[in-house]
PDB file of C-alpha atoms in Angstrom:
ATOM      1  CA  MET A   1      28.795  69.184  11.694  1.00  0.00           C
ATOM      2  CA  LYS A   2      32.595  68.424  11.292  1.00  0.00           C
ATOM      3  CA  ASN A   3      32.395  66.190  14.348  1.00  0.00           C
ATOM      4  CA  ILE A   4      29.505  64.256  12.831  1.00  0.00           C
ATOM      5  CA  SER A   5      31.172  63.969   9.367  1.00  0.00           C
ATOM      6  CA  LEU A   6      34.441  62.705  11.280  1.00  0.00           C
ATOM      7  CA  ILE A   7      32.305  59.974  13.124  1.00  0.00           C
ATOM      8  CA  LEU A   8      30.488  58.846  10.183  1.00  0.00           C
ATOM      9  CA  THR A   9      33.811  58.582   8.172  1.00  0.00           C
ATOM     10  CA  VAL A  10      35.299  56.597  11.019  1.00  0.00           C
ATOM     11  CA  LEU A  11      32.283  54.373  11.123  1.00  0.00           C
ATOM     12  CA  ALA A  12      32.285  53.817   7.302  1.00  0.00           C
ATOM     13  CA  MET A  13      35.918  52.858   7.562  1.00  0.00           C
ATOM     14  CA  LEU A  14      35.328  50.528  10.409  1.00  0.00           C
ATOM     15  CA  VAL A  15      32.560  48.914   8.604  1.00  0.00           C
ATOM     16  CA  SER A  16      34.526  48.604   5.474  1.00  0.00           C
ATOM     17  CA  SER A  17      37.352  47.043   7.293  1.00  0.00           C
ATOM     18  CA  CYS A  18      35.219  44.164   8.621  1.00  0.00           C
ATOM     19  CA  ALA A  19      33.777  41.222   6.794  1.00  0.00           C
ATOM     20  CA  VAL A  20      31.046  38.871   7.948  1.00  0.00           C
ATOM     21  CA  VAL A  21      31.706  35.249   7.541  1.00  0.00           C
ATOM     22  CA  ARG A  22      28.429  33.266   7.681  1.00  0.00           C
ATOM     23  CA  GLN A  23      27.777  29.765   9.238  1.00  0.00           C
ATOM     24  CA  GLY A  24      28.796  27.117   6.788  1.00  0.00           C
ATOM     25  CA  GLU A  25      31.620  29.474   5.292  1.00  0.00           C
ATOM     26  CA  VAL A  26      35.155  30.148   6.208  1.00  0.00           C
ATOM     27  CA  GLY A  27      37.228  33.387   5.173  1.00  0.00           C
ATOM     28  CA  VAL A  28      40.653  33.574   3.824  1.00  0.00           C
ATOM     29  CA  LYS A  29      42.512  36.971   3.559  1.00  0.00           C
ATOM     30  CA  SER A  30      44.264  37.986   0.332  1.00  0.00           C
ATOM     31  CA  LYS A  31      46.763  40.801   0.870  1.00  0.00           C
ATOM     32  CA  PHE A  32      48.233  42.253  -2.319  1.00  0.00           C
ATOM     33  CA  GLY A  33      47.269  39.043  -4.174  1.00  0.00           C
ATOM     34  CA  LYS A  34      48.929  36.794  -1.641  1.00  0.00           C
ATOM     35  CA  LEU A  35      46.763  34.455   0.238  1.00  0.00           C
ATOM     36  CA  SER A  36      47.058  33.758   4.047  1.00  0.00           C
ATOM     37  CA  PRO A  37      47.334  30.289   5.160  1.00  0.00           C
ATOM     38  CA  ASP A  38      45.171  30.907   8.052  1.00  0.00           C
ATOM     39  CA  VAL A  39      41.442  30.282   7.757  1.00  0.00           C
ATOM     40  CA  ALA A  40      38.860  32.230   9.664  1.00  0.00           C
ATOM     41  CA  ASP A  41      35.736  30.849  10.915  1.00  0.00           C
ATOM     42  CA  ALA A  42      32.225  32.396  10.897  1.00  0.00           C
ATOM     43  CA  GLY A  43      31.982  35.800  12.464  1.00  0.00           C
ATOM     44  CA  LEU A  44      33.554  39.203  12.125  1.00  0.00           C
ATOM     45  CA  VAL A  45      36.981  39.252  10.267  1.00  0.00           C
ATOM     46  CA  GLY A  46      39.025  42.537  10.339  1.00  0.00           C
ATOM     47  CA  PHE A  47      41.205  43.505   7.460  1.00  0.00           C
ATOM     48  CA  ASN A  48      42.662  46.534   5.846  1.00  0.00           C
ATOM     49  CA  PRO A  49      40.359  47.482   2.782  1.00  0.00           C
ATOM     50  CA  PHE A  50      43.203  49.278   1.058  1.00  0.00           C
ATOM     51  CA  THR A  51      45.559  46.340   0.730  1.00  0.00           C
ATOM     52  CA  SER A  52      43.530  43.176   1.532  1.00  0.00           C
ATOM     53  CA  ARG A  53      40.192  41.546   0.997  1.00  0.00           C
ATOM     54  CA  VAL A  54      38.400  38.378   2.534  1.00  0.00           C
ATOM     55  CA  ILE A  55      37.570  35.547   0.223  1.00  0.00           C
ATOM     56  CA  LYS A  56      34.493  33.580   1.491  1.00  0.00           C
ATOM     57  CA  VAL A  57      34.265  29.947   0.511  1.00  0.00           C
ATOM     58  CA  PRO A  58      31.358  27.583   1.674  1.00  0.00           C
ATOM     59  CA  ILE A  59      32.413  24.455   3.495  1.00  0.00           C
ATOM     60  CA  ARG A  60      28.782  23.308   3.856  1.00  0.00           C
ATOM     61  CA  THR A  61      27.257  20.660   1.600  1.00  0.00           C
ATOM     62  CA  VAL A  62      26.730  22.456  -1.798  1.00  0.00           C
ATOM     63  CA  ASN A  63      24.375  21.038  -4.451  1.00  0.00           C
ATOM     64  CA  GLN A  64      25.483  21.880  -8.063  1.00  0.00           C
ATOM     65  CA  GLU A  65      22.955  20.796 -10.731  1.00  0.00           C
ATOM     66  CA  VAL A  66      24.053  20.026 -14.275  1.00  0.00           C
ATOM     67  CA  LYS A  67      22.389  19.207 -17.435  1.00  0.00           C
ATOM     68  CA  LEU A  68      24.395  17.086 -19.656  1.00  0.00           C
ATOM     69  CA  ASN A  69      24.276  14.882 -22.765  1.00  0.00           C
ATOM     70  CA  LEU A  70      25.644  11.434 -21.899  1.00  0.00           C
ATOM     71  CA  PRO A  71      26.711   8.734 -24.216  1.00  0.00           C
ATOM     72  CA  SER A  72      25.527   5.002 -23.975  1.00  0.00           C
ATOM     73  CA  LYS A  73      27.245   1.881 -24.847  1.00  0.00           C
ATOM     74  CA  GLU A  74      25.153   1.649 -28.035  1.00  0.00           C
ATOM     75  CA  GLY A  75      26.062   5.086 -29.003  1.00  0.00           C
ATOM     76  CA  LEU A  76      22.982   6.952 -28.040  1.00  0.00           C
ATOM     77  CA  THR A  77      22.813  10.333 -26.580  1.00  0.00           C
ATOM     78  CA  ILE A  78      21.032  10.580 -23.418  1.00  0.00           C
ATOM     79  CA  ASP A  79      19.539  13.985 -21.997  1.00  0.00           C
ATOM     80  CA  SER A  80      20.166  13.997 -18.176  1.00  0.00           C
ATOM     81  CA  GLU A  81      20.046  16.443 -15.258  1.00  0.00           C
ATOM     82  CA  ILE A  82      22.354  15.334 -12.669  1.00  0.00           C
ATOM     83  CA  SER A  83      22.858  16.718  -9.068  1.00  0.00           C
ATOM     84  CA  ILE A  84      26.356  16.839  -7.504  1.00  0.00           C
ATOM     85  CA  LEU A  85      26.685  16.850  -3.727  1.00  0.00           C
ATOM     86  CA  TYR A  86      29.952  18.061  -2.551  1.00  0.00           C
ATOM     87  CA  SER A  87      31.932  20.009   0.253  1.00  0.00           C
ATOM     88  CA  ILE A  88      35.389  21.339   0.892  1.00  0.00           C
ATOM     89  CA  GLU A  89      37.682  20.419   3.762  1.00  0.00           C
ATOM     90  CA  LYS A  90      38.188  23.516   5.848  1.00  0.00           C
ATOM     91  CA  GLN A  91      41.927  23.371   5.960  1.00  0.00           C
ATOM     92  CA  GLN A  92      42.279  22.813   2.188  1.00  0.00           C
ATOM     93  CA  VAL A  93      40.439  26.012   1.173  1.00  0.00           C
ATOM     94  CA  PRO A  94      43.640  28.299   1.039  1.00  0.00           C
ATOM     95  CA  PHE A  95      45.469  25.649  -1.240  1.00  0.00           C
ATOM     96  CA  ILE A  96      42.321  25.326  -3.453  1.00  0.00           C
ATOM     97  CA  LEU A  97      42.133  29.079  -3.896  1.00  0.00           C
ATOM     98  CA  GLU A  98      45.910  29.216  -4.730  1.00  0.00           C
ATOM     99  CA  ASP A  99      45.997  26.108  -7.036  1.00  0.00           C
ATOM    100  CA  VAL A 100      42.724  26.563  -8.869  1.00  0.00           C
ATOM    101  CA  GLY A 101      41.358  29.926  -7.781  1.00  0.00           C
ATOM    102  CA  GLU A 102      37.850  31.214  -6.870  1.00  0.00           C
ATOM    103  CA  ASP A 103      36.135  29.698  -9.898  1.00  0.00           C
ATOM    104  CA  TYR A 104      37.117  26.121  -8.805  1.00  0.00           C
ATOM    105  CA  GLU A 105      33.601  24.804  -9.256  1.00  0.00           C
ATOM    106  CA  ARG A 106      33.537  25.570 -12.984  1.00  0.00           C
ATOM    107  CA  VAL A 107      37.285  24.877 -13.765  1.00  0.00           C
ATOM    108  CA  LEU A 108      37.645  21.702 -11.691  1.00  0.00           C
ATOM    109  CA  ILE A 109      34.563  20.072 -10.331  1.00  0.00           C
ATOM    110  CA  LEU A 110      32.438  20.401 -13.395  1.00  0.00           C
ATOM    111  CA  ASN A 111      35.229  19.180 -15.728  1.00  0.00           C
ATOM    112  CA  VAL A 112      36.006  16.247 -13.700  1.00  0.00           C
ATOM    113  CA  PHE A 113      32.208  15.432 -13.497  1.00  0.00           C
ATOM    114  CA  ARG A 114      31.703  15.648 -17.168  1.00  0.00           C
ATOM    115  CA  SER A 115      34.762  13.321 -17.937  1.00  0.00           C
ATOM    116  CA  ALA A 116      33.904  10.939 -15.194  1.00  0.00           C
ATOM    117  CA  ALA A 117      30.185  10.597 -16.180  1.00  0.00           C
ATOM    118  CA  ALA A 118      31.040  10.112 -19.978  1.00  0.00           C
ATOM    119  CA  ASP A 119      33.509   7.523 -19.177  1.00  0.00           C
ATOM    120  CA  VAL A 120      31.051   5.651 -16.855  1.00  0.00           C
ATOM    121  CA  THR A 121      27.854   5.906 -18.920  1.00  0.00           C
ATOM    122  CA  ALA A 122      29.536   4.735 -22.035  1.00  0.00           C
ATOM    123  CA  GLN A 123      29.950   1.356 -20.378  1.00  0.00           C
ATOM    124  CA  TYR A 124      26.243   0.860 -19.971  1.00  0.00           C
ATOM    125  CA  MET A 125      23.241   0.524 -22.418  1.00  0.00           C
ATOM    126  CA  ALA A 126      20.713   3.328 -22.382  1.00  0.00           C
ATOM    127  CA  LYS A 127      18.002   1.314 -20.799  1.00  0.00           C
ATOM    128  CA  ASP A 128      20.150   0.635 -17.810  1.00  0.00           C
ATOM    129  CA  MET A 129      20.263   4.333 -16.927  1.00  0.00           C
ATOM    130  CA  HIS A 130      16.376   4.045 -16.643  1.00  0.00           C
ATOM    131  CA  SER A 131      16.416   0.881 -14.531  1.00  0.00           C
ATOM    132  CA  GLY A 132      17.537  -0.520 -11.254  1.00  0.00           C
ATOM    133  CA  MET A 133      21.203  -0.062 -12.383  1.00  0.00           C
ATOM    134  CA  ARG A 134      21.035   3.744 -12.027  1.00  0.00           C
ATOM    135  CA  SER A 135      22.332   3.489  -8.538  1.00  0.00           C
ATOM    136  CA  GLU A 136      25.189   1.597  -9.741  1.00  0.00           C
ATOM    137  CA  ILE A 137      26.034   4.279 -12.458  1.00  0.00           C
ATOM    138  CA  GLU A 138      25.708   7.097  -9.954  1.00  0.00           C
ATOM    139  CA  LYS A 139      28.173   5.341  -7.474  1.00  0.00           C
ATOM    140  CA  ASN A 140      30.767   4.713 -10.192  1.00  0.00           C
ATOM    141  CA  ILE A 141      30.628   8.387 -11.144  1.00  0.00           C
ATOM    142  CA  GLN A 142      30.981   9.506  -7.630  1.00  0.00           C
ATOM    143  CA  ASP A 143      33.942   7.017  -7.163  1.00  0.00           C
ATOM    144  CA  ARG A 144      35.814   8.375 -10.074  1.00  0.00           C
ATOM    145  CA  MET A 145      35.109  12.001  -9.076  1.00  0.00           C
ATOM    146  CA  HIS A 146      36.160  11.294  -5.485  1.00  0.00           C
ATOM    147  CA  GLU A 147      39.440   9.643  -6.780  1.00  0.00           C
ATOM    148  CA  SER A 148      40.406  12.795  -8.761  1.00  0.00           C
ATOM    149  CA  LEU A 149      39.134  15.365  -6.287  1.00  0.00           C
ATOM    150  CA  ARG A 150      39.730  13.948  -2.777  1.00  0.00           C
ATOM    151  CA  PRO A 151      43.599  14.810  -2.862  1.00  0.00           C
ATOM    152  CA  ARG A 152      42.647  18.460  -3.785  1.00  0.00           C
ATOM    153  CA  GLY A 153      40.434  18.850  -0.721  1.00  0.00           C
ATOM    154  CA  PHE A 154      37.014  18.058  -2.275  1.00  0.00           C
ATOM    155  CA  VAL A 155      34.565  15.530  -0.782  1.00  0.00           C
ATOM    156  CA  ILE A 156      32.095  14.309  -3.304  1.00  0.00           C
ATOM    157  CA  GLU A 157      29.170  13.054  -1.091  1.00  0.00           C
ATOM    158  CA  ARG A 158      26.566  11.998  -3.755  1.00  0.00           C
ATOM    159  CA  VAL A 159      25.953  11.971  -7.483  1.00  0.00           C
ATOM    160  CA  LEU A 160      22.237  11.819  -8.190  1.00  0.00           C
ATOM    161  CA  MET A 161      20.640  11.323 -11.782  1.00  0.00           C
ATOM    162  CA  LYS A 162      17.554  13.213 -11.160  1.00  0.00           C
ATOM    163  CA  SER A 163      16.162  13.183 -14.745  1.00  0.00           C
ATOM    164  CA  ILE A 164      16.926  10.692 -17.671  1.00  0.00           C
ATOM    165  CA  GLN A 165      15.388  11.467 -21.067  1.00  0.00           C
ATOM    166  CA  LEU A 166      15.734   8.401 -23.284  1.00  0.00           C
ATOM    167  CA  PRO A 167      15.104   8.640 -27.156  1.00  0.00           C
ATOM    168  CA  VAL A 168      11.495   8.195 -27.824  1.00  0.00           C
ATOM    169  CA  GLU A 169      11.733   5.006 -29.902  1.00  0.00           C
ATOM    170  CA  LEU A 170      13.793   3.406 -27.099  1.00  0.00           C
ATOM    171  CA  SER A 171      11.281   4.668 -24.405  1.00  0.00           C
ATOM    172  CA  ARG A 172       8.487   2.975 -26.364  1.00  0.00           C
ATOM    173  CA  ALA A 173      10.543  -0.243 -26.868  1.00  0.00           C
ATOM    174  CA  ILE A 174      11.201  -0.503 -23.021  1.00  0.00           C
ATOM    175  CA  GLU A 175       7.535   0.143 -22.364  1.00  0.00           C
ATOM    176  CA  ARG A 176       6.439  -2.517 -24.807  1.00  0.00           C
ATOM    177  CA  LYS A 177       9.032  -4.882 -23.189  1.00  0.00           C
ATOM    178  CA  LEU A 178       7.702  -4.186 -19.613  1.00  0.00           C
ATOM    179  CA  LYS A 179       4.238  -4.711 -20.668  1.00  0.00           C
ATOM    180  CA  ALA A 180       5.071  -8.167 -22.317  1.00  0.00           C
ATOM    181  CA  GLU A 181       6.923  -9.073 -18.941  1.00  0.00           C
ATOM    182  CA  GLN A 182       3.816  -8.127 -16.935  1.00  0.00           C
ATOM    183  CA  GLU A 183       1.594 -10.353 -19.232  1.00  0.00           C
ATOM    184  CA  ALA A 184       4.019 -13.180 -18.946  1.00  0.00           C
ATOM    185  CA  GLN A 185       4.124 -12.918 -15.356  1.00  0.00           C
ATOM    186  CA  GLN A 186       0.228 -12.935 -15.137  1.00  0.00           C
ATOM    187  CA  MET A 187       0.336 -15.974 -17.453  1.00  0.00           C
ATOM    188  CA  GLU A 188       2.605 -17.746 -15.215  1.00  0.00           C
ATOM    189  CA  TYR A 189       0.639 -17.047 -12.260  1.00  0.00           C
ATOM    190  CA  VAL A 190      -2.587 -18.320 -14.037  1.00  0.00           C
ATOM    191  CA  LEU A 191      -0.656 -21.539 -15.181  1.00  0.00           C
ATOM    192  CA  ASP A 192       0.725 -22.146 -11.755  1.00  0.00           C
ATOM    193  CA  ARG A 193      -2.833 -21.715 -10.096  1.00  0.00           C
ATOM    194  CA  GLU A 194      -4.126 -24.385 -12.635  1.00  0.00           C
ATOM    195  CA  ARG A 195      -1.171 -26.740 -11.886  1.00  0.00           C
ATOM    196  CA  GLN A 196      -1.865 -26.438  -8.226  1.00  0.00           C
ATOM    197  CA  GLU A 197      -5.673 -27.218  -8.816  1.00  0.00           C
ATOM    198  CA  ALA A 198      -4.875 -30.177 -10.993  1.00  0.00           C
ATOM    199  CA  GLU A 199      -2.345 -31.472  -8.311  1.00  0.00           C
ATOM    200  CA  ARG A 200      -5.205 -31.121  -5.726  1.00  0.00           C
ATOM    201  CA  ARG A 201      -7.636 -32.894  -7.987  1.00  0.00           C
ATOM    202  CA  ARG A 202      -5.083 -35.758  -8.568  1.00  0.00           C
ATOM    203  CA  ILE A 203      -4.410 -36.229  -4.827  1.00  0.00           C
ATOM    204  CA  GLU A 204      -8.192 -36.178  -4.223  1.00  0.00           C
ATOM    205  CA  ALA A 205      -8.816 -38.880  -6.749  1.00  0.00           C
ATOM    206  CA  GLU A 206      -5.965 -40.904  -5.296  1.00  0.00           C
ATOM    207  CA  GLY A 207      -7.434 -40.578  -1.798  1.00  0.00           C
ATOM    208  CA  THR A 208     -10.730 -41.770  -3.124  1.00  0.00           C
ATOM    209  CA  ARG A 209      -9.194 -44.711  -5.075  1.00  0.00           C
ATOM    210  CA  ASP A 210      -7.209 -45.791  -2.073  1.00  0.00           C
ATOM    211  CA  ALA A 211     -10.126 -45.706   0.220  1.00  0.00           C
ATOM    212  CA  GLN A 212     -12.312 -47.911  -2.149  1.00  0.00           C
ATOM    213  CA  LYS A 213      -9.191 -50.222  -2.491  1.00  0.00           C
ATOM    214  CA  ILE A 214      -9.024 -50.675   1.205  1.00  0.00           C
ATOM    215  CA  LEU A 215     -12.740 -51.158   1.518  1.00  0.00           C
ATOM    216  CA  ALA A 216     -12.845 -53.703  -1.259  1.00  0.00           C
ATOM    217  CA  GLU A 217      -9.909 -55.581   0.281  1.00  0.00           C
ATOM    218  CA  GLY A 218     -11.632 -55.619   3.723  1.00  0.00           C
ATOM    219  CA  LEU A 219     -15.032 -57.095   2.443  1.00  0.00           C
ATOM    220  CA  VAL A 220     -13.965 -60.892   2.650  1.00  0.00           C
ATOM    221  CA  ARG A 221     -16.584 -63.692   2.296  1.00  0.00           C
ATOM    222  CA  GLU A 222     -16.685 -64.099   6.027  1.00  0.00           C
ATOM    223  CA  ILE A 223     -17.468 -60.466   6.835  1.00  0.00           C
ATOM    224  CA  ILE A 224     -20.171 -60.194   3.885  1.00  0.00           C
ATOM    225  CA  GLU A 225     -21.890 -63.402   5.671  1.00  0.00           C
ATOM    226  CA  LEU A 226     -21.515 -61.832   9.051  1.00  0.00           C
ATOM    227  CA  ARG A 227     -23.222 -58.568   8.024  1.00  0.00           C
ATOM    228  CA  SER A 228     -26.040 -60.642   6.202  1.00  0.00           C
ATOM    229  CA  ILE A 229     -26.688 -62.503   9.472  1.00  0.00           C
ATOM    230  CA  GLU A 230     -26.895 -59.304  11.435  1.00  0.00           C
ATOM    231  CA  ALA A 231     -29.347 -57.882   8.983  1.00  0.00           C
ATOM    232  CA  PHE A 232     -31.325 -60.978   9.023  1.00  0.00           C
ATOM    233  CA  ARG A 233     -31.630 -60.693  12.830  1.00  0.00           C
ATOM    234  CA  GLU A 234     -32.835 -57.198  12.581  1.00  0.00           C
ATOM    235  CA  LEU A 235     -35.495 -58.139  10.029  1.00  0.00           C
ATOM    236  CA  ALA A 236     -36.673 -60.977  12.210  1.00  0.00           C
ATOM    237  CA  ASN A 237     -36.890 -58.779  15.288  1.00  0.00           C
ATOM    238  CA  SER A 238     -39.165 -56.348  13.391  1.00  0.00           C
ATOM    239  CA  PRO A 239     -42.911 -56.426  14.281  1.00  0.00           C
ATOM    240  CA  ASN A 240     -43.760 -55.792  10.516  1.00  0.00           C
ATOM    241  CA  ALA A 241     -44.731 -58.527   8.113  1.00  0.00           C
ATOM    242  CA  LYS A 242     -42.106 -59.523   5.632  1.00  0.00           C
ATOM    243  CA  ILE A 243     -41.444 -61.970   2.797  1.00  0.00           C
ATOM    244  CA  ILE A 244     -37.869 -62.992   2.863  1.00  0.00           C
ATOM    245  CA  ILE A 245     -36.311 -65.410   0.425  1.00  0.00           C
ATOM    246  CA  THR A 246     -32.886 -66.903   1.482  1.00  0.00           C
ATOM    247  CA  ASP A 247     -30.503 -69.746   0.563  1.00  0.00           C
ATOM    248  CA  GLY A 248     -29.648 -70.210   4.188  1.00  0.00           C
ATOM    249  CA  LYS A 249     -26.495 -67.958   3.963  1.00  0.00           C
ATOM    250  CA  THR A 250     -27.727 -64.505   2.825  1.00  0.00           C
ATOM    251  CA  PRO A 251     -31.244 -63.057   3.308  1.00  0.00           C
ATOM    252  CA  TYR A 252     -32.983 -61.024   0.531  1.00  0.00           C
ATOM    253  CA  LEU A 253     -35.836 -58.775   1.390  1.00  0.00           C
ATOM    254  CA  ILE A 254     -38.374 -58.717  -1.408  1.00  0.00           C
ATOM    255  CA  ASN A 255     -41.506 -57.248   0.218  1.00  0.00           C
ATOM    256  CA  SER A 256     -42.459 -55.284   3.295  1.00  0.00           C
ATOM    257  CA  ASP A 257     -45.794 -53.890   4.374  1.00  0.00           C
ATOM    258  CA  ASN A 258     -46.490 -51.843   7.475  1.00  0.00           C
ATOM    259  CA  GLN A 259     -49.393 -53.559   9.483  1.00  0.00           C
TER     260      GLN A 259
END
């Protein structure tokens, strides 16, 4: 029994003196409150549980979601839900823990985000946050955060405005405006189609007029007389009885009977 107890005690000490650092994390040893400058990669990390501990810090991309009231240029308050995608540079982890502590996300990242977001959105109208300018606002917030946090070892990968809740009256006004714009576009389409149809008819009328003009200009007296002679010959060669009155130039058929 004593041997078994001894073995169990040794195993317990071995287990308690090892920390498992998972993929996407690094470990930093803290001995009597002093941080080691070395960074441990994923795997088992040994340490003295009586004097030391291993602080685990994720270096993979972290998604931090924040609900925040944002100011607009016209002084409105916009309810928003925003995601911050960030990661930490591996070699900067000991310095971050030393300068900021383990609660770096609340102490540093979220405070910088709130300041940057308020500064950026205050330059835009509320409707801009609900339009195609949203990506521009996101990029400006990201750039401001990156400028402040990059020297500290943080990489701000993206800032995403997932949800924007505009005041009710403003939402209705935007909906009315969009509806009016759609109706105006529809009317412009109808008018453009009518203009095209009118242009088609005008071109068609001009073509008919030009054809008649050309035909009228080509019907000179000599041509009319020639066509009359040709018609007279066809009548003369016909076996049917006819009464033809002519002035010697143009024949006029006034009666025709089939015999």
